[in-house]
Short mmCIF file of C-alpha atoms and ligand atoms in Angstrom, two decimals:
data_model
loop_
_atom_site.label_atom_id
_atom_site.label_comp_id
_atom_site.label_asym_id
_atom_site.label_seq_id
_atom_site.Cartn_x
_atom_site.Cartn_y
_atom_site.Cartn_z
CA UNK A 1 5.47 3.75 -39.98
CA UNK A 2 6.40 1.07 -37.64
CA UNK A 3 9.20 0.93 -35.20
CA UNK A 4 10.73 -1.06 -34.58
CA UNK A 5 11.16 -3.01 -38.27
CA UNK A 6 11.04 -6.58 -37.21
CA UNK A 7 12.04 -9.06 -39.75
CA UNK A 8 13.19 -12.78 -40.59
CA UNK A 9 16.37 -12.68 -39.64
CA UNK A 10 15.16 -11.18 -35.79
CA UNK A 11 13.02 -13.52 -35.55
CA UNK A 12 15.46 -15.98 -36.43
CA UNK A 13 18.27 -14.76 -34.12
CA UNK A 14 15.60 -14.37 -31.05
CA UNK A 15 14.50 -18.69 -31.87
CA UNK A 16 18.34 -19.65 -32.19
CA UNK A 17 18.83 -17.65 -28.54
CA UNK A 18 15.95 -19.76 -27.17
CA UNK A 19 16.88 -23.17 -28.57
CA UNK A 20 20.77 -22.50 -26.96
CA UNK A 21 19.68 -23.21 -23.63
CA UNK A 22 21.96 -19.84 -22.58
CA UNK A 23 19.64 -17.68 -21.72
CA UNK A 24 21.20 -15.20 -19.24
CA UNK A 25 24.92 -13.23 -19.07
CA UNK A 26 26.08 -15.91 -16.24
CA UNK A 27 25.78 -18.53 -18.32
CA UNK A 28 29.88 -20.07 -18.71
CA UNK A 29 31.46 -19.03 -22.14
CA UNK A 30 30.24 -17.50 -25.05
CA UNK A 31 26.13 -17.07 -25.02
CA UNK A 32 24.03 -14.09 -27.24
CA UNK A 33 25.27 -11.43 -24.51
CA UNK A 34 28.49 -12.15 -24.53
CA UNK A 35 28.56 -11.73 -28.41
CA UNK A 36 26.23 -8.40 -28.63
CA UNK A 37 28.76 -6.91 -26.08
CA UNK A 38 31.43 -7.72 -28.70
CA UNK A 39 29.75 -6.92 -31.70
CA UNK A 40 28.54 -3.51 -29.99
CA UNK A 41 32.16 -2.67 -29.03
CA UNK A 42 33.39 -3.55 -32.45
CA UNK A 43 30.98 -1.82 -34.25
CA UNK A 44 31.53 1.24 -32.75
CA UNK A 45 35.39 1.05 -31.22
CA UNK A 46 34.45 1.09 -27.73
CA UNK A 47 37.43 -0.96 -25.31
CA UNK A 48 34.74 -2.26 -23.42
CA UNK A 49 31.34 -2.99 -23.51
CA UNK A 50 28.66 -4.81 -20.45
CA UNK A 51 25.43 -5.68 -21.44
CA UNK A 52 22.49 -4.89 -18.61
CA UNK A 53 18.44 -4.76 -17.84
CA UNK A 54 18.15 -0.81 -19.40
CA UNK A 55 19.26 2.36 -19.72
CA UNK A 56 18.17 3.54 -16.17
CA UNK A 57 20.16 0.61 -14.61
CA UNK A 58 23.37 1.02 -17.17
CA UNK A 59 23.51 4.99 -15.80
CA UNK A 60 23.24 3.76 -11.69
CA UNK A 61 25.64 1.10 -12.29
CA UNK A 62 27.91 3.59 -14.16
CA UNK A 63 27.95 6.18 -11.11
CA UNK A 64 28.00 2.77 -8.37
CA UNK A 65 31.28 1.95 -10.41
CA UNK A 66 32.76 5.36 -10.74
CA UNK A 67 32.43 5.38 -6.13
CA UNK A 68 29.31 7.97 -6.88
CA UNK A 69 27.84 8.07 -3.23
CA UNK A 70 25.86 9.48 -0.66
CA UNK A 71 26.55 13.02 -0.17
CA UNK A 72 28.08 13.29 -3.92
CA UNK A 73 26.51 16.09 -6.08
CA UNK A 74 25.92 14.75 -10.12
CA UNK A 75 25.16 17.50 -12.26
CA UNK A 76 22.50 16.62 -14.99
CA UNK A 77 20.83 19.08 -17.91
CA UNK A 78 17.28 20.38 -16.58
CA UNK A 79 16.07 18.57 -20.18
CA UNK A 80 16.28 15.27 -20.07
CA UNK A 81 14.08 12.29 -19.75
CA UNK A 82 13.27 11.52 -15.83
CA UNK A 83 16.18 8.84 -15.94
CA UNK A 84 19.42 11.02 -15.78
CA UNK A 85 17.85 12.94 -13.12
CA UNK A 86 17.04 9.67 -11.11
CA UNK A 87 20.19 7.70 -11.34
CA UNK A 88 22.02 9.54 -8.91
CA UNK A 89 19.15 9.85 -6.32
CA UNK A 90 19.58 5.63 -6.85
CA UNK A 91 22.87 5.86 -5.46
CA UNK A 92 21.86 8.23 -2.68
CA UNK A 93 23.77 10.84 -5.02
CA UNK A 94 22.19 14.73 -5.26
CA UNK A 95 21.37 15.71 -8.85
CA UNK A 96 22.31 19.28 -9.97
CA UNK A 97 20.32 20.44 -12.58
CA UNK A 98 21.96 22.61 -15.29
CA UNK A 99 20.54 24.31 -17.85
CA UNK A 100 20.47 23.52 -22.09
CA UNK A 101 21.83 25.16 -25.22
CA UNK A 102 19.10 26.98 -27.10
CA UNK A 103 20.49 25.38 -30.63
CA UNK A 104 21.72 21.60 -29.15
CA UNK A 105 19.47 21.14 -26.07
CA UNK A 106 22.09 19.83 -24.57
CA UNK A 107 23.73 20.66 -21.27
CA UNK A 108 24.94 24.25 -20.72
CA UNK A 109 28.70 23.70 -20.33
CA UNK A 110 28.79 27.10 -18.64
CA UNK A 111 25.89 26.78 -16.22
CA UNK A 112 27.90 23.44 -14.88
CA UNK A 113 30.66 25.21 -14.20
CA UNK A 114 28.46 27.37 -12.05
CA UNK A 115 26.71 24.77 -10.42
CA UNK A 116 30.35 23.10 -9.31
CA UNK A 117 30.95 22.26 -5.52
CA UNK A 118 33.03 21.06 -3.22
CA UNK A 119 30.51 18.37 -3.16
CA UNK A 120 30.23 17.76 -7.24
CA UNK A 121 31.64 14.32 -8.38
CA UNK A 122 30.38 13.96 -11.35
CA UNK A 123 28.61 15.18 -14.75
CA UNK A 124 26.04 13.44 -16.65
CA UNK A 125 26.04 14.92 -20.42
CA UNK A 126 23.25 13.32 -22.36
CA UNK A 127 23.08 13.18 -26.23
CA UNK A 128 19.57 14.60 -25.93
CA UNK A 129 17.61 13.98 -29.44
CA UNK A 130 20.72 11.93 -30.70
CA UNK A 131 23.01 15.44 -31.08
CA UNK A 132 26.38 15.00 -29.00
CA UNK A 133 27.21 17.24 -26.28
CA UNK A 134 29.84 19.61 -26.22
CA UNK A 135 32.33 16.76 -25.08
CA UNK A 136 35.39 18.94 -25.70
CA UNK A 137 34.43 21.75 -23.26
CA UNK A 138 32.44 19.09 -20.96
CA UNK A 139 35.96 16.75 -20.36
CA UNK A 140 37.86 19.92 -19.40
CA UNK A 141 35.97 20.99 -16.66
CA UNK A 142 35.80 17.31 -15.59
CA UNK A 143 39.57 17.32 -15.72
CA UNK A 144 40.02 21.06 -14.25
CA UNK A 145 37.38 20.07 -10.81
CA UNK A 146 38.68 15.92 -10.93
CA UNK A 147 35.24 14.91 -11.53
CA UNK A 148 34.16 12.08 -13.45
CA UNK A 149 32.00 11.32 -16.57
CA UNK A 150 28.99 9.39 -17.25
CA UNK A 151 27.82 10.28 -20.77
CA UNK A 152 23.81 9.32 -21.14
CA UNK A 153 23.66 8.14 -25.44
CA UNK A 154 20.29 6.43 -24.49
CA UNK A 155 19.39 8.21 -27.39
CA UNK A 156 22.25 8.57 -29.54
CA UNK A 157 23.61 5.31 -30.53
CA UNK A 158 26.10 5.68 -33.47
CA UNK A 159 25.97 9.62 -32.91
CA UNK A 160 29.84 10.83 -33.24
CA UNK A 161 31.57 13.84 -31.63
CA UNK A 162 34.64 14.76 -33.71
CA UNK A 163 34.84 11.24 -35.51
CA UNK A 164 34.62 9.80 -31.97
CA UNK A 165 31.76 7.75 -31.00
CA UNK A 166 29.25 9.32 -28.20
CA UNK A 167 29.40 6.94 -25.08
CA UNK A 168 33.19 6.37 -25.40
CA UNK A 169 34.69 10.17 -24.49
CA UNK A 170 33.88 10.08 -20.94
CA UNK A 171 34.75 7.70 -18.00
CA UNK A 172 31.67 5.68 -19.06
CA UNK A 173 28.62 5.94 -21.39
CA UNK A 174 25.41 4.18 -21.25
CA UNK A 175 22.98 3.16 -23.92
CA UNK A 176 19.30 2.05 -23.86
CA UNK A 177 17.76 -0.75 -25.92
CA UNK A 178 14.04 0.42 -24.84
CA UNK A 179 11.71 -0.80 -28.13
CA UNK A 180 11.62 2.94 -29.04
CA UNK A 181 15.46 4.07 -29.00
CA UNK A 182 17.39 4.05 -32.60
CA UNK A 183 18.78 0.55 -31.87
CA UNK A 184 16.45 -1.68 -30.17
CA UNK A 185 15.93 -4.53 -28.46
CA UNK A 186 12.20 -6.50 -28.20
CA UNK A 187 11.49 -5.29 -24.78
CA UNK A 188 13.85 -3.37 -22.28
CA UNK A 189 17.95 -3.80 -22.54
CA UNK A 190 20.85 -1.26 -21.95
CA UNK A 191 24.61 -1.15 -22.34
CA UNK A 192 27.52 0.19 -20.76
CA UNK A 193 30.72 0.91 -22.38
CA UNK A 194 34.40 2.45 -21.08
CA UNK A 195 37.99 2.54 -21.46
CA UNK A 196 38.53 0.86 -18.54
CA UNK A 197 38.93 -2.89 -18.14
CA UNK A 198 38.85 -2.44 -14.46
CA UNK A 199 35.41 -0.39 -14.44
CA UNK A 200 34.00 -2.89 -17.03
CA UNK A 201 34.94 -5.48 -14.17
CA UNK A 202 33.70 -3.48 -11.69
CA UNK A 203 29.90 -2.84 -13.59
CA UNK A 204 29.92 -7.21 -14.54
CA UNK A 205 29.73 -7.53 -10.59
CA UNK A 206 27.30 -4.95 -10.39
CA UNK A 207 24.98 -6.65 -12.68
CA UNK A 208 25.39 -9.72 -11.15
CA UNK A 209 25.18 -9.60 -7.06
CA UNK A 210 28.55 -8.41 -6.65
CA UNK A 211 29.57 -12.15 -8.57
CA UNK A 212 32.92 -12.71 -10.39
CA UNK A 213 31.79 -14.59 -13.45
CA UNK A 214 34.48 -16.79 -14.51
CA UNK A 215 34.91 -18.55 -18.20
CA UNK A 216 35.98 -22.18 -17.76
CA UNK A 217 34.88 -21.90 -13.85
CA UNK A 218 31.94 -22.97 -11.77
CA UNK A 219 29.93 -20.19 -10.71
CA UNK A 220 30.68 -19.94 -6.45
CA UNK A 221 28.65 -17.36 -5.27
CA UNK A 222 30.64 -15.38 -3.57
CA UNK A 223 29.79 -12.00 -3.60
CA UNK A 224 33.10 -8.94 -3.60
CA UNK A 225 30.73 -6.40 -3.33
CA UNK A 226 27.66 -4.10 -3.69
CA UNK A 227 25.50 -5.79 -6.73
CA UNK A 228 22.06 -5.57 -8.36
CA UNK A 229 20.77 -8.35 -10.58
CA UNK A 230 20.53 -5.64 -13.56
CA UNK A 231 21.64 -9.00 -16.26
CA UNK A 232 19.97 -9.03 -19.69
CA UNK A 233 18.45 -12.06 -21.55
CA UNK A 234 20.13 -13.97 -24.48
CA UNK A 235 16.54 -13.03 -26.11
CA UNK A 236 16.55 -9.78 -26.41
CA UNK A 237 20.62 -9.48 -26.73
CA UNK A 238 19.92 -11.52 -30.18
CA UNK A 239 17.35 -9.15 -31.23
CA UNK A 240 19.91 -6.18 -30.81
CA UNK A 241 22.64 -7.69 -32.86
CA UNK A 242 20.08 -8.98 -35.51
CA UNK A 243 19.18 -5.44 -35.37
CA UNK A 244 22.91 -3.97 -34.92
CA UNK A 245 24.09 -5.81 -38.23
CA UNK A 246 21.21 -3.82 -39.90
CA UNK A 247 21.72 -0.47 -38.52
CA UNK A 248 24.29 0.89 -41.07
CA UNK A 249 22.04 0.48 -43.75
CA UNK A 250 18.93 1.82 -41.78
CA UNK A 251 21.27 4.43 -40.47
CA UNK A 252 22.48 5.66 -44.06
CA UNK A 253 18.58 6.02 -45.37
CA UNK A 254 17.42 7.43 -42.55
CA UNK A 255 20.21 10.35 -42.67
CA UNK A 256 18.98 11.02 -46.41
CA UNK A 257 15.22 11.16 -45.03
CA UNK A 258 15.54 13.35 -42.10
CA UNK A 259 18.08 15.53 -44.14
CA UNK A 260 15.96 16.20 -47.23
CA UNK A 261 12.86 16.89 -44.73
CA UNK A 262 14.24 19.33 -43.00
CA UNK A 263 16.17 21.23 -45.47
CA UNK A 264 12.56 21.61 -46.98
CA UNK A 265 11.09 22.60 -43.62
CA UNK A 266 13.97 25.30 -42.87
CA UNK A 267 12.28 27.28 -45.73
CA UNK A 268 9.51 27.84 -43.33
CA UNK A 269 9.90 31.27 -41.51
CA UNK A 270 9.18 31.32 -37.87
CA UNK A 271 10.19 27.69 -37.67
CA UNK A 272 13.60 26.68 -36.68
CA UNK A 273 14.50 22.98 -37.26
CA UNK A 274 16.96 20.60 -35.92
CA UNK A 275 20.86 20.93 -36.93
CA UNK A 276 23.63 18.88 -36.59
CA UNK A 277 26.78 21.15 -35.19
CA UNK A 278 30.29 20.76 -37.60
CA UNK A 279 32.15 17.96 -36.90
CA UNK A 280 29.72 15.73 -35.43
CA UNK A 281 26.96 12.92 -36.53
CA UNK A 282 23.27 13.88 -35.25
CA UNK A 283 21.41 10.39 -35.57
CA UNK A 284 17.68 12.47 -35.22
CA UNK A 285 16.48 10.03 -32.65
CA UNK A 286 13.69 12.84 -31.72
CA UNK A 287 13.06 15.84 -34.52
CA UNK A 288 12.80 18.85 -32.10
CA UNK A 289 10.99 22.09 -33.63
CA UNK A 290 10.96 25.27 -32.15
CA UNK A 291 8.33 28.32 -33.05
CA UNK A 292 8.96 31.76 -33.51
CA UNK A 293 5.99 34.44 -33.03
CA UNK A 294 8.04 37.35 -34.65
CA UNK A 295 9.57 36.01 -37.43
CA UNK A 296 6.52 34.03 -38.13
CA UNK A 297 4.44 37.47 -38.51
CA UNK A 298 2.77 37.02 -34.84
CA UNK A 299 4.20 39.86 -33.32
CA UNK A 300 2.16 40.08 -29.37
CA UNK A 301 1.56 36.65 -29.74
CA UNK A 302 3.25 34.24 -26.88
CA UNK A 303 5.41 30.98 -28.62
CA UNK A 304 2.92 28.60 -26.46
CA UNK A 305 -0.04 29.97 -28.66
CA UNK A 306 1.56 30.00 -31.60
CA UNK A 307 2.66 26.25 -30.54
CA UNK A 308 -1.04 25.33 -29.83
CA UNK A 309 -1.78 26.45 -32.92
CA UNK A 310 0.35 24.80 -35.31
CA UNK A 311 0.19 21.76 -32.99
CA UNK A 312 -3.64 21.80 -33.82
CA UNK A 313 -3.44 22.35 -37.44
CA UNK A 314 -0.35 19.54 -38.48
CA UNK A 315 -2.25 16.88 -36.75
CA UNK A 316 -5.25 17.96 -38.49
CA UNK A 317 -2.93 17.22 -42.01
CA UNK A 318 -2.11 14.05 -40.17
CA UNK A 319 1.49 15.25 -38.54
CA UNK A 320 1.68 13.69 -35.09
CA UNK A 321 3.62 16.66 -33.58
CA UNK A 322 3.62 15.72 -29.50
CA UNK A 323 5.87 17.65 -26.94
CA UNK A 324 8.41 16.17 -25.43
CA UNK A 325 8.88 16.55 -21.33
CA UNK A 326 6.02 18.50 -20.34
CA UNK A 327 8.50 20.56 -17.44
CA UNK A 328 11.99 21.01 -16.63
CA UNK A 329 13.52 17.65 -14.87
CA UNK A 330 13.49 19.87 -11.46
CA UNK A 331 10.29 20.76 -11.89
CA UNK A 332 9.38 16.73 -11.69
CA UNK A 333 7.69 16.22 -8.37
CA UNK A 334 9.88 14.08 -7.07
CA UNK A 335 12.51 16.26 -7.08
CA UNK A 336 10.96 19.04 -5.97
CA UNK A 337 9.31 17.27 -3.01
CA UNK A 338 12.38 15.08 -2.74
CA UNK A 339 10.88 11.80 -2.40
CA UNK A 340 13.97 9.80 -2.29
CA UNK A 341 14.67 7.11 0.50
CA UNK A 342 13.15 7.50 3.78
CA UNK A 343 13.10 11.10 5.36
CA UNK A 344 14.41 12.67 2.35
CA UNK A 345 17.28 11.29 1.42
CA UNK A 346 19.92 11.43 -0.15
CA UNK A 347 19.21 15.33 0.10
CA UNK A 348 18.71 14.86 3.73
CA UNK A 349 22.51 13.33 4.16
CA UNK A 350 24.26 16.29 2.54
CA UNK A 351 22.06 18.26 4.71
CA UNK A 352 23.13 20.70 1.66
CA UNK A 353 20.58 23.03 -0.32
CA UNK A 354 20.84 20.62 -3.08
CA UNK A 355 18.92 21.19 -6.17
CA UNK A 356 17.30 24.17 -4.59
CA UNK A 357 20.29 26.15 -5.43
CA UNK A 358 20.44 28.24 -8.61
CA UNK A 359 16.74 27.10 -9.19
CA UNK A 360 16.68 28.62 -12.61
CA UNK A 361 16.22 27.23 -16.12
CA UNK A 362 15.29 30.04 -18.45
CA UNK A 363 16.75 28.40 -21.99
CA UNK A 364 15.26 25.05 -20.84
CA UNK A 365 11.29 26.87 -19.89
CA UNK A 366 11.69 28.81 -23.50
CA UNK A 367 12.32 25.65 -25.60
CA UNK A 368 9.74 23.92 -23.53
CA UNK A 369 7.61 26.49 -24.19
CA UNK A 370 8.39 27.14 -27.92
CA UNK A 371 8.91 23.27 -29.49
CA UNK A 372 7.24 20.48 -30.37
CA UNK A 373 8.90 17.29 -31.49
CA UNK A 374 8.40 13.97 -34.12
CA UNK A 375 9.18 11.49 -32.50
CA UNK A 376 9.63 7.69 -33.40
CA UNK A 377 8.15 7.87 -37.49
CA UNK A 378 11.05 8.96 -39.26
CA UNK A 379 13.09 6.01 -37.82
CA UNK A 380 11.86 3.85 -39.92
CA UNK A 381 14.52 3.92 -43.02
CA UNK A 382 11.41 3.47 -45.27
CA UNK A 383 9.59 6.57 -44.38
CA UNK A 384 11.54 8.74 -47.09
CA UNK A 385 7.64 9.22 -48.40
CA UNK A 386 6.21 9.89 -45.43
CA UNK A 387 8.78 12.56 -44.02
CA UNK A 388 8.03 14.29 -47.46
CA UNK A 389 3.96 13.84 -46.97
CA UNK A 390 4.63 15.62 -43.77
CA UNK A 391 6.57 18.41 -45.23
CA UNK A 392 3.88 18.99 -47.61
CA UNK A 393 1.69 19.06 -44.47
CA UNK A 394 4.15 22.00 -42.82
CA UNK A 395 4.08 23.94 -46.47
CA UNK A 396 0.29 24.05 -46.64
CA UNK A 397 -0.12 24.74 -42.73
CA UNK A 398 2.68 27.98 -43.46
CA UNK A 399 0.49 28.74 -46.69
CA UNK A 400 -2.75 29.51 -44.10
CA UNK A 401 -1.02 31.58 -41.94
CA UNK A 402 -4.03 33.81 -41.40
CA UNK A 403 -5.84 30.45 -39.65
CA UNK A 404 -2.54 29.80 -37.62
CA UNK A 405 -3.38 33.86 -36.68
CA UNK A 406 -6.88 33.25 -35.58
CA UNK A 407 -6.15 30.34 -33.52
CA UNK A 408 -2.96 31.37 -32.05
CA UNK A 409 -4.69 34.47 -31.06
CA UNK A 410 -7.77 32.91 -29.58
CA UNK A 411 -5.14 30.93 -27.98
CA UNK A 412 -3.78 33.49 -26.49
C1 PLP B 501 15.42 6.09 -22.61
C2 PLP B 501 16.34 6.93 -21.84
C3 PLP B 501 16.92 6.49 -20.63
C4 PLP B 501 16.51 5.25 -19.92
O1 PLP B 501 16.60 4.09 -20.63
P1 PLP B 501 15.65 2.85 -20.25
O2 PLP B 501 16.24 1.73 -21.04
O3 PLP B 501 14.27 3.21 -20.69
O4 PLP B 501 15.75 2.63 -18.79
C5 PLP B 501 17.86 7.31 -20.02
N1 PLP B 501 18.20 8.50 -20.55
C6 PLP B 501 17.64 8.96 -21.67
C7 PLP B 501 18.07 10.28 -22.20
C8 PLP B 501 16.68 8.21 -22.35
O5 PLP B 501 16.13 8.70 -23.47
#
């Protein structure tokens, strides 16, 4: 099942972009950047919307914006992928991992309120797997400790938290357009959205040298500020919206597939699938299982065995079950051996225990050590029949529990 689904009407939007000679954001007027930012804002109801390089870039820009510095804590979930744990190191920021929800994955809102300074500045929820974060309970601590924001929907484009859209609850959100994310581009492409005209204005001079970009005005080059070069191409901003006018329909199919699948797999004992929480949209970017010995039948036997097991025999039927992060994000070793800028920096200028503190992640170790995850397959609004092929493949795996016994055990 192929992802992305590249058709006609892509590659008719990617030619047009090439034969209109504007091929980058700083181009004067209206150019295939300009209009994904506008048909991105529109299709969702965000105020504001800047198009940039990718998701990694979007979430540093976001904090650079927001006057995230040196010294400034960031607290992050201890699951995420390596980005949201990097962004703030970019901006010589300390990240402060917290840990997940057992049922979401998502950040613990009560482990960040532990993990709050006098140093913390900021929060980075991410909509891990495409489920939204607990927004409500994440904003008020934001409000109650003045600290801003930056909500990480790499994965989780169209995702909604109480009928609002992911990205646009806190100061700032962040989307990537990697080839592999629910909406993307044909290469590497991120966007940032907010409320705020004057943070929009403040992330265009990021992505552009520290520029003001004026319509109707030749570019001077004078720089106001701090800036990257973190533009995208009118390529792969055509690709998006060729893709963007499709996803509603993709989106709709895909919510029947994933739903019938795992309302067939949630018959399983032992295996506990995905769920959206009331009152918000999951969009199943990444299908995240998680094993249970006991109720399985394996009492003594450890949830990684049990794993290896069932990881063996579904790939066997064909089932490309894969994990998904190997370790906590402070577990990665450049966290750990803080190799930031120079002597150790940025946890070297806050001189502070950094993410040393509180070093535990005991939700985030069990579903590491417990799950396994589909990943990128079931995207693909067509694969209806395959997402029921693979529940067959679960059914008869669950039929011969005494192999998934042997194994586990000789795993063990
Ligand atoms: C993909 C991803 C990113 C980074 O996006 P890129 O466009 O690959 O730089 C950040 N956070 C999360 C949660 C992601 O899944």
């Amino acid at each position: 099942m192929q992802w992305p689904l590249i058709e006609d009407e892509d590659r008719k939007a990617v030619l047009d972009a090439l034969d209109g000679a504007r091929l980058v954001s700083d181009t004067d007027g209206v150019n295939p950047v300009s209009d994904l930012e506008h048909e991105w804002a529109r299709r969702f109801g965000f105020a504001q919307c800047v198009a940039v390089s990718n998701g990694t870039a979007a979430l540093s820009l976001a904090l650079s914006a927001l006057g995230v510095g040196p010294g400034d804590e960031v607290i992050v979930p201890a699951l995420s992928f390596i980005a949201t744990g990097l962004a703030p190191v970019h901006q010589m920021a300390v990240p402060v991992f917290a840990d997940i929800d057992p049922v979401t994955f998502n950040i613990d809102p009560d482990d960040i309120e532990r993990r709050i300074t006098p140093r913390t500045r900021a929060i980075i929820p991410v909509h891990l797997h495409g489920a939204p974060a607990d927004m409500d309970r994440i904003m008020a601590i934001a409000r109650k400790h003045d600290l801003v924001v930056v909500e990480d929907a790499a994965q989780a484009p169209g995702a909604t938290h109480r009928g609002r859209p992911v990205g646009g609850i806190g100061d700032a959100g962040s989307f990537s357009l990697q080839v592999s994310k629910n909406i993307p581009t044909c290469g590497e492409g991120g966007l940032l959205v907010t409320g705020s005209g004057e943070l929009a204005e403040a992330m265009r001079r990021g992505r552009q040298f520290g520029e003001v970009i004026e319509a109707g005005r030749d570019r001077d080059y004078v720089s106001y500020g701090l800036g990257w070069n973190h533009k995208m191409n009118a390529l792969q901003a055509a690709f998006t919206s060729a893709q963007l006018a499709r996803f509603d329909g993709y989106e709709e199919r895909r919510q029947r597939n994933v739903t019938d699948f795992l309302a067939r797999l949630a018959e399983l004992p032992g295996l506990r699938v995905p769920t959206a929480l009331p009152d918000t949209t999951h969009v199943w970017h990444i299908l995240r299982f998680r094993f249970d010995p006991v109720a399985f039948g394996l009492d003594g036997v450890g949830p990684q065995a049990l794993r290896s097991a069932l990881r063996r025999l579904l790939r066997a039927e064909g089932v490309p079950m894969s994990q998904y992060q190997l370790m906590p994000l402070p577990d990665q070793k450049v966290f750990v051996d803080r190799l930031g800028f120079g002597s150790g920096h940025p946890w070297a200028v806050t001189g502070a225990p950094g993410t040393v503190r509180g070093e535990d992640y005991p939700v985030t170790r069990e579903v590491i050590a417990d799950s396994l995850t589909l990943q990128k397959r079931h995207l693909n609004p067509g694969a209806g029949e395959l997402l029921s092929l693979y529940a067959d493949a679960f059914e008869k795996v669950w039929a011969n529990r005494d192999m998934v016994a042997t194994l586990a055990k000789a795993a063990s």
